[in-house]
CSV table of C-alpha atoms in Angstrom, one decimal:
chain,number,residue,atom,x,y,z
A,25,UNK,CA,0.0,0.0,0.0
A,26,UNK,CA,1.1,3.5,-0.9
A,27,UNK,CA,2.0,5.6,2.2
A,28,UNK,CA,0.1,8.6,2.5
A,29,UNK,CA,1.9,12.1,2.7
A,30,UNK,CA,1.0,15.0,4.9
A,31,UNK,CA,1.2,18.5,3.1
A,32,UNK,CA,4.2,19.1,5.3
A,33,UNK,CA,6.2,16.0,3.8
A,34,UNK,CA,8.6,18.1,1.6
A,35,UNK,CA,9.5,20.3,4.8
A,36,UNK,CA,10.5,17.0,6.8
A,37,UNK,CA,12.6,16.0,3.7
A,38,UNK,CA,14.3,19.2,3.7
A,39,UNK,CA,15.2,19.1,7.4
A,40,UNK,CA,16.6,15.5,6.9
A,41,UNK,CA,14.0,13.8,9.1
A,42,UNK,CA,14.1,10.0,9.6
A,43,UNK,CA,10.7,8.9,8.2
A,44,UNK,CA,8.7,6.2,9.0
A,45,UNK,CA,5.4,4.5,8.3
A,46,UNK,CA,2.7,5.3,10.9
A,47,UNK,CA,-0.7,4.3,10.5
A,48,UNK,CA,-0.4,4.3,6.7
A,49,UNK,CA,1.3,7.6,6.7
A,50,UNK,CA,4.9,8.4,6.0
A,51,UNK,CA,5.7,10.6,9.1
A,52,UNK,CA,8.9,12.1,10.7
A,53,UNK,CA,10.2,9.8,13.5
A,54,UNK,CA,13.0,12.1,14.6
A,55,UNK,CA,15.1,15.2,13.3
A,56,UNK,CA,18.1,15.6,15.7
A,57,UNK,CA,17.3,12.9,18.0
A,58,UNK,CA,14.4,11.7,20.2
A,59,UNK,CA,16.0,12.7,23.6
A,60,UNK,CA,17.2,16.2,22.2
A,61,UNK,CA,13.7,16.8,20.9
A,62,UNK,CA,12.1,15.6,24.1
A,63,UNK,CA,13.9,17.9,26.2
A,64,UNK,CA,13.5,20.9,23.8
A,65,UNK,CA,9.6,20.3,24.1
A,66,UNK,CA,9.9,20.1,27.9
A,67,UNK,CA,12.2,23.1,28.1
A,68,UNK,CA,11.3,25.7,25.4
A,69,UNK,CA,9.3,24.7,22.1
A,70,UNK,CA,8.9,22.0,19.6
A,71,UNK,CA,6.6,22.0,16.6
A,72,UNK,CA,4.9,18.6,15.4
A,73,UNK,CA,3.4,17.7,12.1
A,74,UNK,CA,0.1,16.0,13.4
A,75,UNK,CA,-1.7,16.4,10.0
A,76,UNK,CA,-2.3,12.6,9.8
A,77,UNK,CA,-5.0,13.0,12.5
A,78,UNK,CA,-8.3,13.2,11.4
A,79,UNK,CA,-10.9,16.2,11.4
A,80,UNK,CA,-14.6,15.5,11.2
A,81,UNK,CA,-17.2,18.3,11.2
A,82,UNK,CA,-20.6,17.4,12.7
A,83,UNK,CA,-23.4,19.8,11.9
A,84,UNK,CA,-27.0,20.3,12.2
A,85,UNK,CA,-29.9,20.0,14.7
A,86,UNK,CA,-29.0,16.2,15.3
A,87,UNK,CA,-25.3,16.9,15.9
A,88,UNK,CA,-25.6,17.0,19.6
A,89,UNK,CA,-28.0,14.1,19.8
A,90,UNK,CA,-25.3,12.0,17.9
A,91,UNK,CA,-22.4,13.2,20.3
A,92,UNK,CA,-24.4,12.4,23.2
A,93,UNK,CA,-25.0,8.8,22.1
A,94,UNK,CA,-21.3,8.5,21.0
A,95,UNK,CA,-19.3,9.9,23.7
A,96,UNK,CA,-18.5,8.6,27.2
A,97,UNK,CA,-18.0,12.1,28.4
A,98,UNK,CA,-20.8,14.4,28.3
A,99,UNK,CA,-21.0,16.8,25.4
A,100,UNK,CA,-22.9,19.4,27.5
A,101,UNK,CA,-19.6,20.1,29.2
A,102,UNK,CA,-18.2,21.5,25.9
A,103,UNK,CA,-19.6,25.0,26.1
A,104,UNK,CA,-19.0,27.0,22.9
A,105,UNK,CA,-15.4,27.5,22.1
A,106,UNK,CA,-14.4,24.6,24.3
A,107,UNK,CA,-13.3,20.9,23.9
A,108,UNK,CA,-13.6,17.8,25.8
A,109,UNK,CA,-11.5,14.5,25.8
A,110,UNK,CA,-13.9,11.5,25.4
A,111,UNK,CA,-13.7,7.8,24.5
A,112,UNK,CA,-16.0,6.3,21.7
A,113,UNK,CA,-17.3,2.8,22.6
A,114,UNK,CA,-18.8,-0.4,20.9
A,115,UNK,CA,-21.9,-1.5,22.7
A,116,UNK,CA,-19.7,-4.1,24.7
A,117,UNK,CA,-17.9,-1.2,26.2
A,118,UNK,CA,-14.7,-1.7,24.2
A,119,UNK,CA,-12.9,1.4,22.9
A,120,UNK,CA,-12.9,2.4,19.4
A,121,UNK,CA,-11.0,5.7,19.7
A,122,UNK,CA,-10.2,8.4,21.9
A,123,UNK,CA,-10.8,11.9,20.6
A,124,UNK,CA,-11.2,15.5,21.5
A,125,UNK,CA,-14.6,17.2,20.4
A,126,UNK,CA,-15.0,20.8,20.1
A,127,UNK,CA,-18.1,23.0,20.3
A,128,UNK,CA,-17.9,25.5,17.5
A,129,UNK,CA,-21.2,26.9,18.3
A,130,UNK,CA,-24.5,27.1,16.1
A,131,UNK,CA,-25.0,23.1,16.4
A,132,UNK,CA,-21.4,22.6,14.8
A,133,UNK,CA,-18.7,20.6,16.3
A,134,UNK,CA,-15.3,19.3,15.4
A,135,UNK,CA,-14.2,15.9,16.3
A,136,UNK,CA,-10.5,15.0,15.9
A,137,UNK,CA,-9.9,11.1,16.0
A,138,UNK,CA,-6.7,9.2,15.6
A,139,UNK,CA,-5.2,8.5,12.2
A,140,UNK,CA,-5.4,4.9,12.4
A,141,UNK,CA,-9.1,4.8,13.6
A,142,UNK,CA,-10.5,7.9,11.5
A,143,UNK,CA,-12.3,5.7,9.0
A,144,UNK,CA,-13.5,3.5,11.7
A,145,UNK,CA,-15.1,6.3,13.7
A,146,UNK,CA,-16.4,7.8,10.6
A,147,UNK,CA,-18.1,4.7,9.7
A,148,UNK,CA,-19.6,4.1,13.4
A,149,UNK,CA,-20.9,7.5,13.5
A,150,UNK,CA,-22.5,7.2,10.1
A,151,UNK,CA,-24.2,3.7,11.2
A,152,UNK,CA,-25.5,5.5,14.5
A,153,UNK,CA,-26.3,8.9,12.9
A,154,UNK,CA,-29.7,10.1,13.8
A,155,UNK,CA,-29.4,12.8,11.2
A,156,UNK,CA,-26.4,14.9,11.5
A,157,UNK,CA,-24.2,16.3,8.7
A,158,UNK,CA,-20.8,14.6,8.6
A,159,UNK,CA,-18.0,16.2,6.6
A,160,UNK,CA,-14.6,14.6,6.5
A,161,UNK,CA,-12.0,17.4,6.5
A,162,UNK,CA,-9.0,15.4,7.2
A,163,UNK,CA,-7.5,15.5,3.8
A,164,UNK,CA,-8.0,19.2,3.2
A,165,UNK,CA,-6.7,20.2,6.7
A,166,UNK,CA,-3.1,20.0,7.9
A,167,UNK,CA,-2.3,20.4,11.4
A,168,UNK,CA,0.7,21.7,13.3
A,169,UNK,CA,1.1,21.2,17.2
A,170,UNK,CA,3.3,24.0,18.8
A,171,UNK,CA,4.1,22.5,22.3
A,172,UNK,CA,6.3,23.5,25.2
A,173,UNK,CA,6.4,26.1,27.9
A,174,UNK,CA,7.4,28.8,25.3
A,175,UNK,CA,4.8,27.8,22.8
A,176,UNK,CA,2.6,31.0,23.4
A,177,UNK,CA,5.9,33.2,23.3
A,178,UNK,CA,6.9,31.8,19.9
A,179,UNK,CA,3.6,31.7,18.3
A,180,UNK,CA,2.6,35.1,19.6
A,181,UNK,CA,5.4,36.6,17.4
A,182,UNK,CA,3.4,35.6,14.1
A,183,UNK,CA,0.0,36.1,15.4
A,184,UNK,CA,-2.2,39.2,15.5
A,185,UNK,CA,-4.4,37.9,18.2
A,186,UNK,CA,-3.8,37.8,21.9
A,187,UNK,CA,-2.8,34.2,22.5
A,188,UNK,CA,-3.1,34.4,26.3
A,189,UNK,CA,-6.9,34.9,25.8
A,190,UNK,CA,-7.2,31.3,24.7
A,191,UNK,CA,-7.9,29.0,27.9
A,192,UNK,CA,-6.9,25.4,28.2
A,193,UNK,CA,-8.9,23.2,25.8
A,194,UNK,CA,-10.4,26.2,24.2
A,195,UNK,CA,-10.3,26.8,20.6
A,196,UNK,CA,-10.2,30.1,18.5
A,197,UNK,CA,-9.5,31.6,15.1
A,198,UNK,CA,-6.3,33.0,14.8
A,199,UNK,CA,-5.1,35.6,12.2
A,200,UNK,CA,-1.3,35.3,11.5
A,201,UNK,CA,0.9,38.1,10.2
A,202,UNK,CA,1.6,36.0,7.1
A,203,UNK,CA,-0.1,36.9,3.9
A,204,UNK,CA,-3.1,35.0,2.9
A,205,UNK,CA,-6.1,35.0,0.5
A,206,UNK,CA,-9.1,33.0,0.5
A,207,UNK,CA,-9.2,30.2,3.2
A,208,UNK,CA,-12.7,28.6,2.9
A,209,UNK,CA,-12.7,26.0,5.2
A,210,UNK,CA,-11.2,28.0,8.0
A,211,UNK,CA,-13.9,30.5,7.4
A,212,UNK,CA,-16.5,27.7,7.5
A,213,UNK,CA,-15.1,26.4,10.8
A,214,UNK,CA,-14.9,29.9,12.3
A,215,UNK,CA,-16.5,32.8,10.4
A,216,UNK,CA,-14.2,35.9,10.7
A,217,UNK,CA,-12.6,38.7,8.6
A,218,UNK,CA,-9.7,37.6,6.4
A,219,UNK,CA,-8.0,41.1,5.8
A,220,UNK,CA,-5.5,39.6,3.5
A,221,UNK,CA,-3.9,37.6,6.3
A,222,UNK,CA,-3.5,33.8,6.6
A,223,UNK,CA,-5.9,32.4,9.3
A,224,UNK,CA,-6.0,29.0,11.1
A,225,UNK,CA,-7.8,27.4,14.0
A,226,UNK,CA,-5.9,27.2,17.1
A,227,UNK,CA,-6.8,24.6,19.8
A,228,UNK,CA,-5.0,24.9,23.2
A,229,UNK,CA,-4.1,21.5,23.8
A,230,UNK,CA,-1.8,18.9,22.6
A,231,UNK,CA,-0.3,15.4,23.6
A,232,UNK,CA,3.0,16.4,25.5
A,233,UNK,CA,1.6,17.5,28.8
A,234,UNK,CA,3.1,20.8,28.1
A,235,UNK,CA,1.3,24.1,27.2
A,236,UNK,CA,0.9,24.5,23.6
A,237,UNK,CA,-1.5,24.8,20.6
A,238,UNK,CA,-2.7,22.5,17.9
A,239,UNK,CA,-3.2,24.7,14.6
A,240,UNK,CA,-5.6,23.4,12.0
A,241,UNK,CA,-4.7,25.1,8.7
A,242,UNK,CA,-5.7,24.5,5.0
A,243,UNK,CA,-3.4,22.0,3.4
A,244,UNK,CA,-2.0,24.3,0.7
A,245,UNK,CA,-0.6,27.0,3.4
A,246,UNK,CA,0.6,24.5,5.8
A,247,UNK,CA,4.3,24.6,4.7
A,248,UNK,CA,4.3,28.4,4.9
A,249,UNK,CA,3.0,28.3,8.5
A,250,UNK,CA,5.5,25.6,9.6
A,251,UNK,CA,8.5,27.5,8.1
A,252,UNK,CA,7.4,30.8,9.5
A,253,UNK,CA,7.1,29.2,13.2
A,254,UNK,CA,10.6,27.6,12.8
A,255,UNK,CA,12.4,30.9,11.5
A,256,UNK,CA,10.4,33.4,13.9
A,257,UNK,CA,11.3,31.0,16.8
A,258,UNK,CA,14.9,30.7,16.2
A,259,UNK,CA,16.7,28.8,18.9
A,260,UNK,CA,13.7,28.5,21.0
A,261,UNK,CA,11.9,26.2,18.7
A,262,UNK,CA,12.8,23.0,16.9
A,263,UNK,CA,11.0,20.5,14.8
A,264,UNK,CA,9.8,17.3,16.7
A,265,UNK,CA,8.9,13.9,15.6
A,266,UNK,CA,6.7,11.0,16.5
A,267,UNK,CA,9.6,9.5,18.5
A,268,UNK,CA,9.7,12.1,21.2
A,269,UNK,CA,5.6,12.6,20.9
A,270,UNK,CA,5.6,9.1,22.2
A,271,UNK,CA,8.1,9.5,25.1
A,272,UNK,CA,6.5,12.9,26.0
A,273,UNK,CA,2.8,11.5,26.2
A,274,UNK,CA,4.1,8.5,28.2
A,275,UNK,CA,5.9,10.7,30.7
A,276,UNK,CA,2.6,12.1,31.1
A,277,UNK,CA,0.5,8.9,31.3
A,278,UNK,CA,-1.6,9.7,28.0
A,279,UNK,CA,-2.9,6.7,26.2
A,280,UNK,CA,-1.9,5.8,22.6
A,281,UNK,CA,-4.6,4.4,20.5
A,282,UNK,CA,-3.8,1.0,19.1
A,283,UNK,CA,-1.1,0.2,21.7
A,284,UNK,CA,-2.5,1.0,25.1
A,285,UNK,CA,-6.1,0.1,24.0
A,286,UNK,CA,-6.3,-2.1,20.9
A,287,UNK,CA,-9.9,-2.7,20.7
A,288,UNK,CA,-10.5,-5.1,23.5
A,289,UNK,CA,-10.3,-2.7,26.5
A,290,UNK,CA,-13.0,-0.5,28.0
A,291,UNK,CA,-12.8,3.0,29.4
A,292,UNK,CA,-13.2,1.6,32.9
A,293,UNK,CA,-9.9,-0.5,32.3
A,294,UNK,CA,-7.9,2.5,30.7
A,295,UNK,CA,-9.1,5.4,32.8
A,296,UNK,CA,-9.0,8.3,33.2
A,297,UNK,CA,-11.8,8.0,35.6
A,298,UNK,CA,-13.6,11.1,34.6
A,299,UNK,CA,-13.7,10.3,30.8
A,300,UNK,CA,-16.9,8.2,31.6
A,301,UNK,CA,-19.9,10.3,32.7
A,302,UNK,CA,-22.7,7.8,33.7
A,303,UNK,CA,-25.2,10.7,33.7
A,304,UNK,CA,-26.1,10.1,29.9
A,305,UNK,CA,-27.1,7.5,27.8
A,306,UNK,CA,-24.1,6.6,25.6
A,307,UNK,CA,-23.4,3.4,23.6
A,308,UNK,CA,-21.5,1.0,25.9
A,309,UNK,CA,-22.8,2.4,29.0
A,310,UNK,CA,-24.7,-0.8,30.2
A,311,UNK,CA,-21.5,-2.9,29.4
A,312,UNK,CA,-19.5,-0.4,31.7
A,313,UNK,CA,-22.2,-0.5,34.5
A,314,UNK,CA,-21.4,-4.6,34.5
A,315,UNK,CA,-17.8,-4.2,34.5
A,316,UNK,CA,-17.8,-1.8,37.4
A,317,UNK,CA,-18.7,-4.5,39.8
A,318,UNK,CA,-16.1,-7.2,38.4
A,319,UNK,CA,-13.3,-7.5,41.1
A,320,UNK,CA,-11.3,-9.3,38.6
A,321,UNK,CA,-11.0,-6.7,36.0
A,322,UNK,CA,-7.6,-5.6,34.7
A,323,UNK,CA,-6.8,-1.9,34.7
A,324,UNK,CA,-4.1,0.3,33.1
A,325,UNK,CA,-1.5,1.3,35.7
A,326,UNK,CA,1.7,3.4,35.6
A,327,UNK,CA,5.0,1.3,36.6
A,328,UNK,CA,8.3,2.5,37.4
A,329,UNK,CA,11.4,0.3,37.1
A,330,UNK,CA,13.4,0.1,40.4
A,331,UNK,CA,16.4,-1.2,38.7
A,332,UNK,CA,18.1,-0.5,35.2
A,333,UNK,CA,16.3,-1.6,32.1
A,334,UNK,CA,13.6,-0.7,29.7
A,335,UNK,CA,10.1,-2.3,29.6
A,336,UNK,CA,8.5,-2.7,26.3
A,337,UNK,CA,5.1,-3.3,24.7
A,338,UNK,CA,4.2,-7.1,25.3
A,339,UNK,CA,6.4,-7.7,28.3
A,340,UNK,CA,4.8,-10.0,31.0
A,341,UNK,CA,4.1,-8.5,34.4
A,342,UNK,CA,4.4,-11.0,37.4
A,343,UNK,CA,3.4,-11.2,40.9
A,344,UNK,CA,4.2,-14.1,43.2
A,345,UNK,CA,5.7,-16.0,40.1
A,346,UNK,CA,2.5,-15.9,38.1
A,347,UNK,CA,1.9,-13.8,35.1
A,348,UNK,CA,-0.9,-11.1,35.7
A,349,UNK,CA,-0.6,-8.9,33.0
A,350,UNK,CA,1.2,-7.1,30.1
A,351,UNK,CA,3.1,-4.1,29.4
A,352,UNK,CA,1.3,-1.7,26.8
A,353,UNK,CA,3.8,1.0,26.5
A,354,UNK,CA,7.4,1.4,27.9
A,355,UNK,CA,10.3,3.4,27.4
A,356,UNK,CA,13.2,5.1,29.2
A,357,UNK,CA,11.9,8.4,30.4
A,358,UNK,CA,14.2,11.2,29.3
A,359,UNK,CA,13.4,13.3,32.2
A,360,UNK,CA,13.5,10.7,35.1
A,361,UNK,CA,16.1,8.7,33.4
A,362,UNK,CA,14.1,5.4,34.6
A,363,UNK,CA,12.4,2.8,32.7
A,364,UNK,CA,8.6,3.5,32.8
A,365,UNK,CA,5.6,1.6,31.5
A,366,UNK,CA,1.8,1.4,31.3
A,367,UNK,CA,0.5,-2.0,31.4
A,368,UNK,CA,-2.6,-3.9,32.6
A,369,UNK,CA,-2.9,-5.6,35.9
A,370,UNK,CA,-6.0,-6.9,38.2
A,371,UNK,CA,-7.6,-4.4,40.2
A,372,UNK,CA,-6.4,-5.9,43.2
A,373,UNK,CA,-2.6,-5.5,42.0
A,374,UNK,CA,-3.1,-1.8,40.8
A,375,UNK,CA,-2.9,0.0,44.2
A,376,UNK,CA,-0.1,2.7,44.6
A,377,UNK,CA,3.4,1.1,45.7
A,378,UNK,CA,2.2,-2.3,44.7
A,379,UNK,CA,5.4,-4.3,43.9
A,380,UNK,CA,5.5,-6.3,40.5
A,381,UNK,CA,8.1,-7.9,38.4
A,382,UNK,CA,8.4,-7.1,34.7
A,383,UNK,CA,10.1,-9.9,32.4
A,384,UNK,CA,12.5,-7.7,30.4
A,385,UNK,CA,13.8,-10.2,28.0
A,386,UNK,CA,14.4,-12.9,30.3
A,387,UNK,CA,15.4,-10.5,33.4
A,388,UNK,CA,13.0,-10.3,36.0
A,389,UNK,CA,13.1,-6.7,37.1
A,390,UNK,CA,11.3,-5.0,40.1
A,391,UNK,CA,8.8,-2.4,39.5
A,392,UNK,CA,6.4,-0.3,41.6
A,393,UNK,CA,2.8,1.0,40.7
A,394,UNK,CA,2.9,4.7,40.6
A,395,UNK,CA,-0.1,7.3,40.3
A,396,UNK,CA,-0.2,8.9,37.0
A,397,UNK,CA,1.2,11.1,35.3
A,398,UNK,CA,4.9,10.1,35.9
A,399,UNK,CA,5.8,13.6,35.9
B,155,UNK,CA,26.6,9.6,7.7
B,156,UNK,CA,27.4,5.9,7.8
B,157,UNK,CA,31.1,6.2,8.5
B,158,UNK,CA,33.1,2.9,7.6
B,159,UNK,CA,36.7,2.5,9.0
B,160,UNK,CA,39.4,1.0,6.9
B,161,UNK,CA,41.4,-1.9,8.6
B,162,UNK,CA,38.3,-3.2,10.5
B,163,UNK,CA,36.4,-6.1,9.6
B,164,UNK,CA,32.5,-6.2,9.5
B,165,UNK,CA,29.4,-8.3,9.5
B,166,UNK,CA,26.1,-8.2,7.5
B,167,UNK,CA,24.5,-7.4,10.8
B,168,UNK,CA,26.5,-4.2,11.3
B,169,UNK,CA,29.0,-5.4,13.8
B,170,UNK,CA,32.7,-4.5,13.5
B,171,UNK,CA,35.8,-6.5,14.7
B,172,UNK,CA,39.2,-5.0,15.3
B,173,UNK,CA,42.1,-7.3,15.8
B,174,UNK,CA,44.3,-6.5,18.7
B,175,UNK,CA,47.4,-8.3,19.8
B,176,UNK,CA,47.5,-12.3,19.6
B,177,UNK,CA,44.1,-13.8,19.5
B,178,UNK,CA,42.4,-10.9,21.0
B,179,UNK,CA,39.6,-9.0,19.1
B,180,UNK,CA,37.5,-5.8,19.9
B,181,UNK,CA,34.0,-5.7,19.0
B,182,UNK,CA,31.4,-3.0,18.5
B,183,UNK,CA,28.6,-1.8,16.3
B,184,UNK,CA,28.9,0.4,13.1
B,185,UNK,CA,28.0,3.9,12.5
B,186,UNK,CA,25.1,2.8,10.4
B,187,UNK,CA,23.9,0.6,13.3
B,188,UNK,CA,23.8,3.5,15.8
B,189,UNK,CA,22.3,5.7,13.3
B,190,UNK,CA,19.6,3.2,12.7
B,191,UNK,CA,18.9,2.7,16.4
B,192,UNK,CA,18.8,6.4,17.4
B,193,UNK,CA,19.8,7.6,21.0
B,194,UNK,CA,21.0,4.6,23.0
B,195,UNK,CA,20.0,4.7,26.4
B,196,UNK,CA,20.8,1.5,27.9
B,197,UNK,CA,23.2,-1.6,26.9
B,198,UNK,CA,23.4,-5.1,28.1
B,199,UNK,CA,26.8,-6.9,27.6
B,200,UNK,CA,27.7,-10.4,28.1
B,201,UNK,CA,29.4,-11.2,31.5
B,202,UNK,CA,33.2,-11.3,31.8
B,203,UNK,CA,34.3,-15.1,31.2
B,204,UNK,CA,31.3,-16.0,29.3
B,205,UNK,CA,32.0,-18.2,26.0
B,206,UNK,CA,30.5,-17.2,23.0
B,207,UNK,CA,30.2,-19.0,19.7
B,208,UNK,CA,30.3,-17.3,16.4
B,209,UNK,CA,26.8,-15.7,15.8
B,210,UNK,CA,25.8,-15.8,19.5
B,211,UNK,CA,23.8,-13.1,21.1
B,212,UNK,CA,26.4,-11.0,22.9
B,213,UNK,CA,24.3,-8.3,24.3
B,214,UNK,CA,21.6,-5.7,23.4
B,215,UNK,CA,21.4,-2.1,22.7
B,216,UNK,CA,18.3,-0.3,23.7
B,217,UNK,CA,17.5,3.0,22.2
B,218,UNK,CA,14.3,5.1,23.1
B,219,UNK,CA,12.2,3.5,20.5
B,220,UNK,CA,13.5,-0.1,20.4
B,221,UNK,CA,15.9,-2.9,21.4
B,222,UNK,CA,18.4,-4.6,19.1
B,223,UNK,CA,20.6,-7.6,20.0
B,224,UNK,CA,24.0,-7.7,18.8
B,225,UNK,CA,25.9,-10.7,17.6
B,226,UNK,CA,29.4,-12.0,18.2
B,227,UNK,CA,31.1,-11.9,14.9
B,228,UNK,CA,33.6,-14.5,16.1
B,229,UNK,CA,33.7,-17.3,18.9
B,230,UNK,CA,35.8,-16.8,21.9
B,231,UNK,CA,35.7,-15.8,25.6
B,232,UNK,CA,34.7,-12.4,27.0
B,233,UNK,CA,37.9,-10.9,28.5
B,234,UNK,CA,37.0,-7.4,28.8
B,235,UNK,CA,33.7,-5.3,28.5
B,236,UNK,CA,33.3,-1.5,28.1
B,237,UNK,CA,32.4,-0.4,31.5
B,238,UNK,CA,32.2,3.1,30.7
B,239,UNK,CA,29.0,2.4,28.6
B,240,UNK,CA,27.0,1.6,31.7
B,241,UNK,CA,27.3,5.4,32.8
B,242,UNK,CA,27.6,6.7,29.0
B,243,UNK,CA,25.7,4.6,26.7
B,244,UNK,CA,25.6,7.5,24.5
B,245,UNK,CA,29.2,6.9,23.6
B,246,UNK,CA,28.1,4.3,21.1
B,247,UNK,CA,26.1,7.3,19.2
B,248,UNK,CA,29.0,9.6,19.5
B,249,UNK,CA,32.0,7.2,18.9
B,250,UNK,CA,30.8,3.9,17.5
B,251,UNK,CA,34.2,2.9,16.3
B,252,UNK,CA,36.5,4.3,19.4
B,253,UNK,CA,35.0,5.1,22.8
B,254,UNK,CA,31.8,3.2,22.0
B,255,UNK,CA,33.4,-0.3,21.5
B,256,UNK,CA,31.4,-3.0,23.4
B,257,UNK,CA,33.5,-6.2,24.3
B,258,UNK,CA,36.8,-7.9,23.8
B,259,UNK,CA,37.1,-11.6,23.1
B,260,UNK,CA,39.9,-14.1,23.3
B,261,UNK,CA,39.2,-16.1,20.1
B,262,UNK,CA,39.4,-19.7,19.9
B,263,UNK,CA,40.4,-19.9,16.3
B,264,UNK,CA,41.7,-17.2,13.8
B,265,UNK,CA,39.6,-19.1,11.2
B,266,UNK,CA,36.5,-17.3,12.7
B,267,UNK,CA,37.7,-14.2,11.0
B,268,UNK,CA,37.0,-15.9,7.7
B,269,UNK,CA,33.8,-14.7,5.9
B,270,UNK,CA,33.9,-11.2,7.6
B,271,UNK,CA,33.7,-8.4,5.4
B,272,UNK,CA,36.4,-5.9,4.6
B,273,UNK,CA,35.5,-2.0,4.6
B,274,UNK,CA,35.2,-1.8,0.9
B,275,UNK,CA,32.7,-4.8,1.0
B,276,UNK,CA,30.8,-3.5,4.0
B,277,UNK,CA,30.4,-0.3,2.2
B,278,UNK,CA,29.1,-1.7,-0.8
B,279,UNK,CA,26.5,-3.7,1.4
B,280,UNK,CA,25.4,-0.3,3.0
B,281,UNK,CA,25.2,1.2,-0.7
B,282,UNK,CA,22.9,-1.7,-1.8
B,283,UNK,CA,20.5,-1.4,1.1
């Protein structure tokens, strides 16, 4: 199968990125190196191409009804201009995807699914649609994540609007100082004046645990915005690849779709607890009610290795010589300089400070359950 | 990128062998191998005194993303390991042919060197890939 290229593909080649296949896309794994990019995002600012992620517009008088049914979190909590993190479940409670849904106002919502599950999510919504209008904007839109403690400072240099006015998990239309003529999709998402400037939609969120923005921009203008951020940011900003995106999100205990949940786990198993709001009638709710009373249920926990070594996806987790679960994500935390992991263990073994062993390629290494995030 | 040093011998699995005095050899991984792995953050080396056959797993290199075993290009007994790597595994990235060496072996038989690639053959292997 041919790998899909994002509108920023040429930028990555120019920056000599190491490219990899990710969910059918050819994406930058790293530029200067995963650890260096990781620390750049923690300490100043990194920019990521996240154009592979989906963008689905949900409109009309039935939009809210559809989301009410689809989302474990309650769409009522997403006031106009705000987003919520949610899971989308099958009737048996297993997770199809995790996503952020933004309320654009006027019965319009923007749902951002993962690249690997976008088609599944779209098909699932279509099957359960009471009459909302669904538009897949994924191909037409590029997305650039600007992440790190200096994200606002860097981005402010090329924006006319005051970024400090955008709250966490809120979104807003931004007017950049770059020239730009018609931007039909940005206008349709967020009506506003163009005045000859390039506009985009900024969501104050990310997948690194740092402050930052995800910028949605029409594909044809993406490279110009990418290059402008890199050059205006000077030494404060660097391109960052999927490699450090993974280590950054793992340090913050965030789930990776397809890895930490693979279609067989429920939201009660993965957490976070607040992602499920039992106050409304969503698909999968009954299954979760049954699961809630199951004492043998396996749940996702954070594990820190007490000795040297690195846990990896698939490694066994043991207690008293018996395999009780598996690691789903693991790495050497660049900040903690320790092996960290997410993995499933039975509820009775999930308490903080529980001592477990991880089988790291034949070595049984001591690990401890910690509360998430790791930092 | 992908520096290859003359005078060393190489394997198809991207290890290098340097002949020292007598039947002693030093072993490491190539510049290509460290580029492929990315930032190396942890290493595992065979214990001193362990006897390895040619092609045996001699340890593992862990980068942030992945773990790759490396194989002994010749048979012999492990007589020295690079202890510096425990504190500074990044030496393999920075200096794969010098400070980033992995282990030294006392070989059983010099014939084990047969079949290893010289720098020209290894370079063309990298170009083909």
